[in-house]
Short mmCIF file of N, CA and C in Angstrom, two decimals:
data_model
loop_
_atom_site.label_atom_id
_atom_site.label_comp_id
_atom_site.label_asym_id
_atom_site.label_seq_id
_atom_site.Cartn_x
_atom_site.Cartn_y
_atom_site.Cartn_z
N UNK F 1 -37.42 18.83 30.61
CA UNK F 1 -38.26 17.90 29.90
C UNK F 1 -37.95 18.03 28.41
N UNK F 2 -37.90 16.53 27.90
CA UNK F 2 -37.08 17.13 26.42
C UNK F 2 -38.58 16.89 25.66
N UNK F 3 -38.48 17.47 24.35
CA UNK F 3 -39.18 16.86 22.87
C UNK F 3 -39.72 15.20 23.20
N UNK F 4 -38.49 15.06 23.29
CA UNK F 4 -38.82 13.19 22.79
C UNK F 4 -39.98 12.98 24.01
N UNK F 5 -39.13 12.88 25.39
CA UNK F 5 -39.87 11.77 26.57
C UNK F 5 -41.34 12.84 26.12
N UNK F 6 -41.77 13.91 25.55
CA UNK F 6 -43.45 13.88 25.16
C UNK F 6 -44.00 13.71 24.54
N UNK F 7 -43.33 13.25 23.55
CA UNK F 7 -43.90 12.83 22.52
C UNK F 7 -43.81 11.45 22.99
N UNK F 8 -43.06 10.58 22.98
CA UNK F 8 -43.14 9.29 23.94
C UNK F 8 -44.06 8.86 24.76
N UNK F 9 -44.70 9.71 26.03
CA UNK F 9 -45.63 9.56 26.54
C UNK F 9 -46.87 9.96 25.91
N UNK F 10 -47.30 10.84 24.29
CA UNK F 10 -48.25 11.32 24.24
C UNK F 10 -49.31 9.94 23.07
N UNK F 11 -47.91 9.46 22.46
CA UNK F 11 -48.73 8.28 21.87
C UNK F 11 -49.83 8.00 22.67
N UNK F 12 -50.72 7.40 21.06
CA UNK F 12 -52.03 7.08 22.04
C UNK F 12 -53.32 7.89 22.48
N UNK F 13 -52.70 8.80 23.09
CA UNK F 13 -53.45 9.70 23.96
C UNK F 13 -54.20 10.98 22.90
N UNK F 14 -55.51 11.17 23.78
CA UNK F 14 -56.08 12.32 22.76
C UNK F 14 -55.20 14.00 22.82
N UNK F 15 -54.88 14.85 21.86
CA UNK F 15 -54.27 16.08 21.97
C UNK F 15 -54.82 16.47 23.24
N UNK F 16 -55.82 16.99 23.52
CA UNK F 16 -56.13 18.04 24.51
C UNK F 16 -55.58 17.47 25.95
N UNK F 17 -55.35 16.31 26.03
CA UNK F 17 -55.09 15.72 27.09
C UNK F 17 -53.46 15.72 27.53
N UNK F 18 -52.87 16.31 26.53
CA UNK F 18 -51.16 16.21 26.95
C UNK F 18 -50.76 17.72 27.32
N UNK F 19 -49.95 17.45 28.68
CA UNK F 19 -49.61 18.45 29.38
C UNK F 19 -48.39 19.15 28.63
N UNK F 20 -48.54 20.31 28.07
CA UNK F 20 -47.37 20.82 27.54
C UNK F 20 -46.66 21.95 27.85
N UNK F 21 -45.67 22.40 28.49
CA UNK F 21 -44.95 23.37 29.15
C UNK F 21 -45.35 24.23 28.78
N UNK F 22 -44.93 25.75 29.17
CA UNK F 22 -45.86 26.87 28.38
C UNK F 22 -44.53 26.95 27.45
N UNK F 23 -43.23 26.98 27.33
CA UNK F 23 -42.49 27.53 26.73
C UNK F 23 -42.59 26.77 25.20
N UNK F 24 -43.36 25.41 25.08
CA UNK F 24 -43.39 25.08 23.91
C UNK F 24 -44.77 25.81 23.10
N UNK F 25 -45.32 26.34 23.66
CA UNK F 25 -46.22 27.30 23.06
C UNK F 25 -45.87 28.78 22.70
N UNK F 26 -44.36 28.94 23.18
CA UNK F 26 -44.27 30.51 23.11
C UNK F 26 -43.81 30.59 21.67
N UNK F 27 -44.03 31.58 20.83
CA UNK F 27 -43.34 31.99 19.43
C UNK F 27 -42.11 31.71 18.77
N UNK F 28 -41.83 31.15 18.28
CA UNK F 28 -40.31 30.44 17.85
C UNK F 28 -39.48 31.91 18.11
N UNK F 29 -39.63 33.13 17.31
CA UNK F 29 -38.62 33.79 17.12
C UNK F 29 -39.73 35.01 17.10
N UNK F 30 -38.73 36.27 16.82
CA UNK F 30 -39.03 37.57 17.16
C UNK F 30 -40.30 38.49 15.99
N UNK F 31 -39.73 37.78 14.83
CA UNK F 31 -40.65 37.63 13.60
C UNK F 31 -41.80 37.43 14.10
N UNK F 32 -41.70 35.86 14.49
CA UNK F 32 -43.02 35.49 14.33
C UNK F 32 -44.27 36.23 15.32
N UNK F 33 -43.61 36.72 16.62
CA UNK F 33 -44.01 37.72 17.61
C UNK F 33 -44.76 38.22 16.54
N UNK F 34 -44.27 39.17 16.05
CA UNK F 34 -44.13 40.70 15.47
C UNK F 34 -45.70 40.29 14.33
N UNK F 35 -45.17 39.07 13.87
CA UNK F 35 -46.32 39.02 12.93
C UNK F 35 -47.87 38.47 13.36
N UNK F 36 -47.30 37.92 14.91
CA UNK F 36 -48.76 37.62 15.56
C UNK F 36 -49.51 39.40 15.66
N UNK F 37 -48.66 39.99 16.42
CA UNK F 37 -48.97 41.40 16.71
C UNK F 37 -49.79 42.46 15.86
N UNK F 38 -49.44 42.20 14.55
CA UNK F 38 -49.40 42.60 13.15
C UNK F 38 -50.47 42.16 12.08
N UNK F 39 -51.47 40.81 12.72
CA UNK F 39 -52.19 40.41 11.92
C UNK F 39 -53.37 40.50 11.79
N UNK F 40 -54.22 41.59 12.62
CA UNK F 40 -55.10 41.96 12.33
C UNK F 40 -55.17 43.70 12.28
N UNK F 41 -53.92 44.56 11.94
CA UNK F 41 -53.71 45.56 12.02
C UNK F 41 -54.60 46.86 11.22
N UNK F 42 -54.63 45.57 10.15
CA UNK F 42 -55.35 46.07 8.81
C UNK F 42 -57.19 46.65 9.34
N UNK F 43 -57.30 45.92 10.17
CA UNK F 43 -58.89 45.95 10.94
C UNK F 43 -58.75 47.37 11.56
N UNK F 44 -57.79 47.75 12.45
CA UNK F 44 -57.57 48.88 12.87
C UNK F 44 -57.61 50.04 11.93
N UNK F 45 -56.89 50.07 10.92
CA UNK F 45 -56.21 51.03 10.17
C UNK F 45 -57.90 51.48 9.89
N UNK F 46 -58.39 50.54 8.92
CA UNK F 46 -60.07 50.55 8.33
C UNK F 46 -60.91 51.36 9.71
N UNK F 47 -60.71 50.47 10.65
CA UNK F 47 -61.81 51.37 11.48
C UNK F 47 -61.44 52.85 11.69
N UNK F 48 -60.18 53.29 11.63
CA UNK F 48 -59.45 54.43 12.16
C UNK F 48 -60.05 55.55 11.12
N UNK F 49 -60.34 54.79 10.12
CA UNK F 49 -61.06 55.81 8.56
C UNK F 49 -62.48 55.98 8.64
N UNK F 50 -63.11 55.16 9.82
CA UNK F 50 -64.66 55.30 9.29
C UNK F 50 -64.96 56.90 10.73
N UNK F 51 -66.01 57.43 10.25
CA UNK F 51 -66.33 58.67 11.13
C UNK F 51 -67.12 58.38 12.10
N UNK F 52 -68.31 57.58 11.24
CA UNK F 52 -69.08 57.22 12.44
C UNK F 52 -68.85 56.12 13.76
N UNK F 53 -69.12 56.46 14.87
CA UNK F 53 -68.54 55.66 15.52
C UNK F 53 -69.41 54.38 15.48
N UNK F 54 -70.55 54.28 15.36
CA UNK F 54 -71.79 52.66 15.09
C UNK F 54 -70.98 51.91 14.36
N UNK F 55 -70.43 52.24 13.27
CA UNK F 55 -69.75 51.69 12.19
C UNK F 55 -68.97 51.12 12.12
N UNK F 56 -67.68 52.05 12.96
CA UNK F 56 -66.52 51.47 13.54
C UNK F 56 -66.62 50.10 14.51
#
């Protein structure tokens, strides 16, 4: 299934309603992985410092 024929068929139509392969949802590249992985890390690090556990 290419780009075009879905976008072709999606005219018109509301987003939630177009069927889209899973592979056009997967991460372009290895980066971008890495930086999904990576973006709430900072939340971790912070909790990893607090003692009390309520807190954390």
């Amino acid at each position: 299934m290419s780009l075009w024929s879905l976008l072709k068929n999606a005219l018109g139509k509301e987003l939630y309603k177009i069927p889209l392969p899973v592979n056009f949802n997967e991460p372009l590249s290895f980066i971008q992985r890495l930086t999904e992985c990576l973006e709430y890390s900072y939340l971790i690090d912070k909790a990893a410092k607090i003692k009390n556990p309520a807190d954390q």
